[in-house]
XYZ file of C-alpha atoms in Angstrom:
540
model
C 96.924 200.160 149.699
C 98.672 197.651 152.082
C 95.977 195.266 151.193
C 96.583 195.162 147.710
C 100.485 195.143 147.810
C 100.477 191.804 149.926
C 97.542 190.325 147.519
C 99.995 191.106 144.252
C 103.610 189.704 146.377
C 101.019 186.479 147.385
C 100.276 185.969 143.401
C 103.842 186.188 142.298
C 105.202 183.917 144.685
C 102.585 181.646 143.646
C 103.757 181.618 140.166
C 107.207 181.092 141.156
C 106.488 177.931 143.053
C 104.595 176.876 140.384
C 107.352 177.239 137.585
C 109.812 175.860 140.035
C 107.829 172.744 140.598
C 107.198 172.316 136.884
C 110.888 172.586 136.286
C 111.681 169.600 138.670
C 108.778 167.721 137.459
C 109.769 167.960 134.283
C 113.963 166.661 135.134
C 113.074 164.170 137.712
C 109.869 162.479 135.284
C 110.963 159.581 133.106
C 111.264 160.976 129.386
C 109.483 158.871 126.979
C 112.090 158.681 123.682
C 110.758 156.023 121.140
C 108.246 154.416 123.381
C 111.306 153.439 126.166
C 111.952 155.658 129.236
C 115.203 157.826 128.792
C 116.022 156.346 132.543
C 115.911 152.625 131.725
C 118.100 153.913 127.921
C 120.572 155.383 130.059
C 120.535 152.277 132.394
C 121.113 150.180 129.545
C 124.085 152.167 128.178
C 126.393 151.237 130.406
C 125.681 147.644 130.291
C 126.024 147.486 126.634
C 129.111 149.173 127.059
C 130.312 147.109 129.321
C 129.830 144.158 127.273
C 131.340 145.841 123.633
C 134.700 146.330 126.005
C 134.802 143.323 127.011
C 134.674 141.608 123.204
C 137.244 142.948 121.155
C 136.018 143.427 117.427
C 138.831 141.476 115.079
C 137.504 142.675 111.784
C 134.460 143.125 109.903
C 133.294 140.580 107.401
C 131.518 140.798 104.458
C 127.597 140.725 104.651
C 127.024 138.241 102.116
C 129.704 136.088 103.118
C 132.348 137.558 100.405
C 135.977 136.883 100.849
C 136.478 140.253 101.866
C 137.418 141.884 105.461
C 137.544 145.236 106.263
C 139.435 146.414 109.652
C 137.264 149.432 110.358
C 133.335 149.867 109.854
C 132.135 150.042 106.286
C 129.213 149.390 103.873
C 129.005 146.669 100.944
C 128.011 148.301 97.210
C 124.371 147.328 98.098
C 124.605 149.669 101.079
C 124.710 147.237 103.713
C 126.627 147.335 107.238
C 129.992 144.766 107.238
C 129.296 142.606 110.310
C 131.829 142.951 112.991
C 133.581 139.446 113.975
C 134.645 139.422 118.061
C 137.818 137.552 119.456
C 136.691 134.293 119.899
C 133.983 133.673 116.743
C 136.888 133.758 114.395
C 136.844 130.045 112.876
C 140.489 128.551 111.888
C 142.031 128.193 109.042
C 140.220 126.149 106.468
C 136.542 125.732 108.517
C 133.702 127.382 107.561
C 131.470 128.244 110.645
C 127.338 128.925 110.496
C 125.242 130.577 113.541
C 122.524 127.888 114.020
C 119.921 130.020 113.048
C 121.781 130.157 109.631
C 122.362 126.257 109.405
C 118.619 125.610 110.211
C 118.089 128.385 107.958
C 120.100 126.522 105.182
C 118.322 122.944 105.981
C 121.670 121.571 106.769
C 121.463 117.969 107.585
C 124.280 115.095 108.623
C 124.631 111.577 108.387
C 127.591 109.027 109.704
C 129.671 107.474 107.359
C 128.890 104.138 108.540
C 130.570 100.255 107.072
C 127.966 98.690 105.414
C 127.699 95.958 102.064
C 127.402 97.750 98.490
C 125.265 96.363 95.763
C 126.275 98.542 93.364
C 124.356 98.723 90.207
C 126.289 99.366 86.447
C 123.768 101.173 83.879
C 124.472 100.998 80.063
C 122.863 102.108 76.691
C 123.056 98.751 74.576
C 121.207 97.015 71.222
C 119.396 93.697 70.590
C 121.768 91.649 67.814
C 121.256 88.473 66.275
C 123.141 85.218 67.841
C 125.764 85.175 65.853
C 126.113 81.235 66.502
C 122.242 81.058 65.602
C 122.827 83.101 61.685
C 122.852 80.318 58.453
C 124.126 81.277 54.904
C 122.917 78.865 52.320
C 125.828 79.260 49.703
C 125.880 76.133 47.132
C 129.041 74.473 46.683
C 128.829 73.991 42.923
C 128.141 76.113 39.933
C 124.624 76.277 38.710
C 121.467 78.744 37.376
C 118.315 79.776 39.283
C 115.509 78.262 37.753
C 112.732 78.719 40.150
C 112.290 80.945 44.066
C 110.103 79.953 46.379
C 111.170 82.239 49.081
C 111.358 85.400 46.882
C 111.724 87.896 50.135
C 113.564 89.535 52.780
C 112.269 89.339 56.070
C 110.179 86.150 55.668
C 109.861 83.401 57.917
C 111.087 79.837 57.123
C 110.692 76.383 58.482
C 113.746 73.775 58.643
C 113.314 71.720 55.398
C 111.618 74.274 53.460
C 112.089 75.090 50.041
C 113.833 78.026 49.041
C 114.808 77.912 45.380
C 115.276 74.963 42.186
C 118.115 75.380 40.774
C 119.923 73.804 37.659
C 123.414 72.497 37.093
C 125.878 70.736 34.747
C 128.439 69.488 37.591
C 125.131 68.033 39.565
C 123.935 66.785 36.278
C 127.268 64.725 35.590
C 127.557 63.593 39.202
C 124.462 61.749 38.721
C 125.143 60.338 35.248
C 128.656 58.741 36.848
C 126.477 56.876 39.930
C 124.159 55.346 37.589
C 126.981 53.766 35.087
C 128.742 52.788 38.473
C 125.538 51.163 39.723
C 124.923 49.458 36.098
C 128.771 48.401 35.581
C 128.300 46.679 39.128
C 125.265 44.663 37.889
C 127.009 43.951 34.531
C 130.384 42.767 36.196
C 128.661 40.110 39.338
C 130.254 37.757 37.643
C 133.697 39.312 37.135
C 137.216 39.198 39.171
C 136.809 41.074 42.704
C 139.159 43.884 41.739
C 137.045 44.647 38.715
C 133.947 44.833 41.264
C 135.926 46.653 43.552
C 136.697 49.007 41.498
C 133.215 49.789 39.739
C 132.194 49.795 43.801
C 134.791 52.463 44.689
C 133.585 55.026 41.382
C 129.679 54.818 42.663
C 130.481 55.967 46.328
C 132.884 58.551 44.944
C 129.837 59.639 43.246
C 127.724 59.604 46.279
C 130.903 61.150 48.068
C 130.668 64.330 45.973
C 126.798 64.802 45.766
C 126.902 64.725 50.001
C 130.197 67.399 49.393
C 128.171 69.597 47.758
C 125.516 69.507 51.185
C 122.962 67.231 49.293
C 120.863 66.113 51.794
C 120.535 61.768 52.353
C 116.817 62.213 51.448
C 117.391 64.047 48.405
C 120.885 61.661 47.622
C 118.516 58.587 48.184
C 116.171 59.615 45.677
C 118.836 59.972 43.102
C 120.256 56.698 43.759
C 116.779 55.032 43.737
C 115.394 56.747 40.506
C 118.459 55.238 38.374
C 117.573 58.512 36.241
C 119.997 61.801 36.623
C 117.794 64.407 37.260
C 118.252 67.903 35.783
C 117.307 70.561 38.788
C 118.155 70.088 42.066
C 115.573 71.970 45.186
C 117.700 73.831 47.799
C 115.905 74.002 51.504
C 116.229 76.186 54.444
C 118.904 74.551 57.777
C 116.825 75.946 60.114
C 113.781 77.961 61.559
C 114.306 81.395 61.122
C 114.049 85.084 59.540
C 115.586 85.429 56.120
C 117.792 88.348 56.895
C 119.782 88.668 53.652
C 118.491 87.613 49.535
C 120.560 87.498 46.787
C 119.059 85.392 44.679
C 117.012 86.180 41.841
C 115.195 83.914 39.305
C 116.986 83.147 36.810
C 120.702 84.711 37.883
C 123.990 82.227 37.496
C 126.200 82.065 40.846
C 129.248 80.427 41.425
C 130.403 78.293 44.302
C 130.310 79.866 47.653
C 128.548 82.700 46.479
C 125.906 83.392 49.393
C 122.337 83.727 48.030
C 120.305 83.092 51.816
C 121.011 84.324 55.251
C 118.402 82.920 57.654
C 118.969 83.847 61.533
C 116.920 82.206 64.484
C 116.263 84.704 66.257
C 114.558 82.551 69.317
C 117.340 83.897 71.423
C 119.422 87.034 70.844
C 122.517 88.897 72.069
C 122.299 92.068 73.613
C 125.721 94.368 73.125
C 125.777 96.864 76.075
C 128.459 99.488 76.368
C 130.005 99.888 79.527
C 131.821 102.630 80.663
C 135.722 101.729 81.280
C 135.693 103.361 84.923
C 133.105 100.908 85.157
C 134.142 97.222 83.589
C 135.954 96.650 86.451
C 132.402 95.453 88.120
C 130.980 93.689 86.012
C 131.517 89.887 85.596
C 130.646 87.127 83.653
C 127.356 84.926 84.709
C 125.945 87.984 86.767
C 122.469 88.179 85.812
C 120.907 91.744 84.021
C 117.707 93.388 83.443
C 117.142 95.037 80.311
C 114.148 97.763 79.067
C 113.370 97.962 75.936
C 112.107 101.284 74.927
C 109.364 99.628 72.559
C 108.271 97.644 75.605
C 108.016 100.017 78.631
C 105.750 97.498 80.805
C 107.791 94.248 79.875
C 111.142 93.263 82.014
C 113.341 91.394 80.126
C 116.535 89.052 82.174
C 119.268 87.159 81.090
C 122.934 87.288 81.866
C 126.887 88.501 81.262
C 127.893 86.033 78.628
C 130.762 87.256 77.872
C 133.208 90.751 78.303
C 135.151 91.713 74.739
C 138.822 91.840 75.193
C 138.950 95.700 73.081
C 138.035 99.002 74.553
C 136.355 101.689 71.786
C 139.160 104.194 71.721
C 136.257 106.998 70.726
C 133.898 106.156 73.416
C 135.860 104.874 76.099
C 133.768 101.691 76.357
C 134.573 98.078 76.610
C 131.100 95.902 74.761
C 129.557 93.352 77.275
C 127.472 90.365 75.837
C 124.167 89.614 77.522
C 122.004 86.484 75.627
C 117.914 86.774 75.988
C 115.307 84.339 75.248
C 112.885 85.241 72.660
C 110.640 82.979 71.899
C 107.893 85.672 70.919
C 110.245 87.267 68.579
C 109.223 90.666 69.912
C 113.115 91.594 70.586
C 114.025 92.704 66.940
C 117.759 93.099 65.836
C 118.602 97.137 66.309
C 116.387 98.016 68.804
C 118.222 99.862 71.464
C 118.312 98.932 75.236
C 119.022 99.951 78.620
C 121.041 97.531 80.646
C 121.087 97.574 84.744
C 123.776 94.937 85.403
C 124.412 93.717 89.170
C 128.334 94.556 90.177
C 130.887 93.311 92.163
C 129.028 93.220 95.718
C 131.587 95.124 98.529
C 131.852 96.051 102.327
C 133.781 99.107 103.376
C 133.093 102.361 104.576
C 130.437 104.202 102.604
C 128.540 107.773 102.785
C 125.530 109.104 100.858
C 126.392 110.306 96.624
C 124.771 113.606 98.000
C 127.080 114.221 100.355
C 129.768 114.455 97.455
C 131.075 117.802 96.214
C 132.398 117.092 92.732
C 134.413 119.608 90.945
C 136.056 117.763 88.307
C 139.257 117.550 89.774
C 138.662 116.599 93.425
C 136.063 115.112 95.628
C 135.339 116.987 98.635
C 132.748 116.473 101.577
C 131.765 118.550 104.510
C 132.670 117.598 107.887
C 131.200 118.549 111.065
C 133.337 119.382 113.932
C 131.129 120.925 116.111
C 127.382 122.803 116.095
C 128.018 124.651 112.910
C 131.841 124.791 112.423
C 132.666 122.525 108.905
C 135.583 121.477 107.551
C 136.315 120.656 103.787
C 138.317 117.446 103.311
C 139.578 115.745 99.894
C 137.802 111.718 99.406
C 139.311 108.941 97.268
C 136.257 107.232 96.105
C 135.258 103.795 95.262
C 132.189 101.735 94.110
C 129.474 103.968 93.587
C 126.047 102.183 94.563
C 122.217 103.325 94.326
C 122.195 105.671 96.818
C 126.162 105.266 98.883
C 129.407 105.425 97.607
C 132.853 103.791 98.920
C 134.842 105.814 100.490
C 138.777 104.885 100.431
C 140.666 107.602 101.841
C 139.991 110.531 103.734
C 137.089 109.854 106.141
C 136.662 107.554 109.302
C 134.335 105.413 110.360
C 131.787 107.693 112.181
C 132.441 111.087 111.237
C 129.187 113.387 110.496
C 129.539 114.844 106.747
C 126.938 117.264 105.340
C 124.326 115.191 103.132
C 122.116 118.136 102.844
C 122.224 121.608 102.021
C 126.106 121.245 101.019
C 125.825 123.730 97.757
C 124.405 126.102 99.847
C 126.864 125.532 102.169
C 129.154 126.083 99.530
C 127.547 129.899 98.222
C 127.179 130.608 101.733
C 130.802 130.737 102.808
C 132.908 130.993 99.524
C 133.995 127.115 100.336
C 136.093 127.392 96.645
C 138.223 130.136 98.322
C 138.447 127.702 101.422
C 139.663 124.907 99.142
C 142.378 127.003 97.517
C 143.763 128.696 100.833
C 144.299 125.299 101.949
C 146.062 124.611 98.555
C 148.639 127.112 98.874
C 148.877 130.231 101.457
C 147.968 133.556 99.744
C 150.495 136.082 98.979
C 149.803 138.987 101.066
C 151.636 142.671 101.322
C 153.530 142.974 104.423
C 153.163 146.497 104.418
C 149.521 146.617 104.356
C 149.079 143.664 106.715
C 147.296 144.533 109.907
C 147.463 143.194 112.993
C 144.321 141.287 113.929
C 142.661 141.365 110.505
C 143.166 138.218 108.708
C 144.408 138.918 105.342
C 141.967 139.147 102.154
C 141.409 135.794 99.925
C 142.436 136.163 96.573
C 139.734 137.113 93.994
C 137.476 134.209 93.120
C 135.851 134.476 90.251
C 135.000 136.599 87.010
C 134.451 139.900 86.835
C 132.270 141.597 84.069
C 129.932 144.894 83.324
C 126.601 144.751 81.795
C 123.299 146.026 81.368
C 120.586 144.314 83.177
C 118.073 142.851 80.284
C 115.557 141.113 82.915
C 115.055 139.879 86.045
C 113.522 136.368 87.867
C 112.967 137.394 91.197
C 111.312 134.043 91.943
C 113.432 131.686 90.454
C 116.467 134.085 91.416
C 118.053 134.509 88.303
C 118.896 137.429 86.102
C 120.027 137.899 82.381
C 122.875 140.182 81.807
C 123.999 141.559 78.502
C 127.342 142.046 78.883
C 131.051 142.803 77.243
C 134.062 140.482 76.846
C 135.196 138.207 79.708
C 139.318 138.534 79.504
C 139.258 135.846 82.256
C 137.349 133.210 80.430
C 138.232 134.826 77.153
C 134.735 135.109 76.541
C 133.114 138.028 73.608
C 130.029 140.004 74.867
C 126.696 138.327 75.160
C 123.554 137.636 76.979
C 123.110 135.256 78.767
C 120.959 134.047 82.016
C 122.880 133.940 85.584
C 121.512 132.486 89.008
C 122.409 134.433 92.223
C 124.215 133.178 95.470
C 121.041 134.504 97.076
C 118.124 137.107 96.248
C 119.611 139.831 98.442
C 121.840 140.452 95.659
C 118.647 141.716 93.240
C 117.201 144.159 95.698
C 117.293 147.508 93.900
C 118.287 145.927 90.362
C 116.498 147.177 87.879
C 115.928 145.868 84.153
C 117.838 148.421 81.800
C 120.287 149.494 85.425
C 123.978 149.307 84.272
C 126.107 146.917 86.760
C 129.360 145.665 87.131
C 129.383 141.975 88.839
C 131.536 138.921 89.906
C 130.449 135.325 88.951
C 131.724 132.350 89.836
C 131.140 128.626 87.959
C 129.606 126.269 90.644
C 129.040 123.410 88.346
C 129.750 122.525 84.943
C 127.200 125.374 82.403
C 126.168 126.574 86.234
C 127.393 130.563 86.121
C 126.341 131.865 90.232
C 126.456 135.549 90.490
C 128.175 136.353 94.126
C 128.387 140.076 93.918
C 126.183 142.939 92.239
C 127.010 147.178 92.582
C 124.945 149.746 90.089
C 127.670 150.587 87.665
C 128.792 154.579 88.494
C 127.667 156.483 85.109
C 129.236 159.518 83.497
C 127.142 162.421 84.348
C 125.571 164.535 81.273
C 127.480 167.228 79.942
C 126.236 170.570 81.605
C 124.887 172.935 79.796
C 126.638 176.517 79.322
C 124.890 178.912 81.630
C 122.539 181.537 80.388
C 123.587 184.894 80.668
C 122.199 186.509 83.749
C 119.952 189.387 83.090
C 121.332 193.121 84.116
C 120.686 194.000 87.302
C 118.057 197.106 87.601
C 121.282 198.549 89.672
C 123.626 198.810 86.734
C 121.112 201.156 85.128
């Protein structure tokens, strides 16, 4: 009996041990919580801790770089966390700052504005015209009839000295009938007092006097003279070599004197008529040489040079005309062909940075400066000559400073840079009463609001097209129309047919950026009436 008593106190003190030692086991053993020991989470705790006290949080920003601050923790429409901003990463007034992985992220690149020589380049839309020192009219002098063409067509070449029409008149007719009774009464009278011969003398060169009036050419006057015989036609020929450009005559048709019946232009060299922009006139000057393309001619080059800058500005176009002259000795260059002109300007040195590095929003020209690893500042530019690939810069930059070349736009989505630019205009108006210490006030509102229904979506080109009601702002009537996005995060969870109210701002001229998306809260269906519950098997 003994026996057995000690045998059952030896088993249950056994089993004590044993729970007691699986109880410590369990306390003192590392606890494995999401693949980390609990001992080395705990460890870490008061690090971490350590660390959060020692950086005060400021405010929290905006995930997607909004101009909008929030002084406790929060979540965006699109359900993401506001990022908390320390004492010490706050950037001043009027910089925009980037974490480096963000600015490589962004391809952000800088270049020096540097002093360097600017051959600046001035491109204009012209059109080949006839010399106007180079066009002929062949207008007789005297009254007359057509008899006979022998140049019976616009367009048509003709050769100096070549015929062009007969024609016949009385005048002419008479001219000729007075030399030869001059030239006979001198014959008759050799004999006879001086003044008598000098008289007879004085009515044949009158004679010859009218006929070379009336552009009769020597040849043709010599033939008359020699002949003794007035002759009843008279052949007209062409000045010069040309193109007939203009015909009025017809066989057969009177004119009168002065009336034009030929135009002939050589067109061996030609004028080209470029207009040049009046922001740009100031470059150009006379003798610099030009190279003109001539859309019917893509693989010829064609030079010549400034000839002359016209005195008028075209109100309409705001263009002053600039006179080039071209040989063309093929005759390919035909009056009315149109032209682009790349005349070489006014050749500068002075301080210069790349076009790209230009931010141009109509009103002022603004480029990104870097004052340190990814802290930017906007600054206003007076610009100059623009060049190929630099531009002048007059005011607002030194010699030296880094400006963003590259990635400036994105730059520019990135951190709101338009609300940048107009805090530095003027300093918001802000409510003193809800002003909190430490948590810089809210930008105004940049932008346009609107609410629409979502008719499609780009993800890959990230752009979406909205159908959507008036615009009060931009007093605009309800549309559709295709939007790009500051980034794609803003289409995760858009749907096509999803109702949405969004904020868009105008980046460029026709360029409509969408900076902020939220689903659009929807009244909930009417609920139905409730059916009427059946009796309860108690009320019977």
């Amino acid at each position: 009996m003994k026996t057995s008593v000690l045998v059952i106190i030896s088993f249950a003190a056994a089993g004590v041990a044993a729970g007691a030692g699986y109880w410590w086991g369990a306390n003192s053993r590392p606890a494995v919580h999401g693949g980390e020991p609990r001992v080395a989470a705990a460890a870490a705790e008061p690090a971490s801790a350590g660390v959060t006290k020692n950086r005060k949080v400021l405010y929290y920003r905006n995930p997607m770089g909004l101009p909008d601050t929030s002084p406790a923790p929060k979540k965006d429409p699109m359900g993401m966390d506001y990022i908390p901003v320390y004492e010490g990463e706050e950037a001043p007034a009027g910089q925009i700052k980037l974490s480096t992985e963000k600015t490589q992220k962004l391809g952000v690149r800088t270049e020096p504005a540097q002093i360097r020589a600017l051959d600046s380049v001035v491109r204009a839309a012209g059109r080949i015209e006839p010399d106007e020192r180079r066009i002929f009219a062949v207008a007789p002098k005297f009254e007359g009839w057509i008899e006979r063409l022998f140049v019976n067509a616009t367009g048509e070449p003709v050769r100096k000295g070549q015929p062009l029409f007969e024609v016949y008149s009385p005048e002419l007719v008479s001219v000729q009938q007075e030399y030869a009774l001059a030239t006979q009464g001198l014959a008759a009278l050799k004999d006879a007092y001086p003044e008598a011969r000098t008289s007879m003398q004085r009515l044949a060169e009158s004679s010859i006097m009218r006929l070379k009036n009336w552009d009769i050419s020597d040849e043709q006057i010599r033939t008359l003279t020699q002949s003794g015989d007035p002759k009843r036609t008279l052949i007209f020929r062409a000045p010069v070599n040309g193109i007939v450009m203009e015909k009025k005559a017809l066989q057969g048709m009177r004119f009168m004197p002065g009336e034009m019946l030929y135009q002939i232009a050589d067109l061996t060299s030609v004028w080209v008529l470029a207009d040049v922009f009046e922001q740009d006139i100031g470059q150009v000057k006379v003798g610099a040489r030009a190279k003109v393309a001539i859309t019917a001619y893509p693989d010829a080059a064609f030079e010549g040079r400034i000839t002359y800058i016209y005195p008028t500005l075209k109100a309409e176009t705001r263009t002053v005309p600039v006179r080039l002259e071209i040989a063309n000795p093929a005759g390919r260059l035909k009056p009315a062909m149109f032209a682009q002109v790349e005349m070489a300007a006014t050749s500068a040195k002075g301080l210069t940075i790349p076009k790209g590095a230009v931010i141009d929003s109509g009103t002022r020209r603004i480029v990104l400066v870097q004052t340190a690893e990814g802290r930017f500042v906007p600054r206003d530019v007076k610009l100059g000559i623009r060049g190929e690939n630099y531009v002048h810069v007059l005011e607002g930059l030194n010699e030296n400073e880094q400006v963003v070349v590259a990635a400036n736009f994105l730059i520019d989505a990135e951190s709101n840079l338009k609300a940048v630019l107009d805090g530095l205009g003027s300093a918001p108006k802000t409510d003193p009463a809800a002003a909190q210490p430490g948590v810089p006030a809210a930008r105004p509102a940049v932008g346009h609001q609107a609410e629409g229904k979502v008719e499609s979506i780009d993800r890959q080109a990230g752009s979406i097209s909205i159908s959507h009601g008036p615009v009060p702002s931009l007093k605009w009537p309800g549309m559709t129309m295709d939007f790009e996005v500051a980034h794609a995060g803003l289409l995760e969870g858009i749907k096509p047919g999803a109702a949405i109210a969004f904020e868009f701002v105008e980046r460029k001229p026709g360029e409509w950026v969408i900076t902020r998306i939220e689903g659009k809260r929807l009244a909930p269906p009417p609920k139905k009436a409730a059916a009427a519950a059946p009796a309860s098997h108690a009320a019977h």
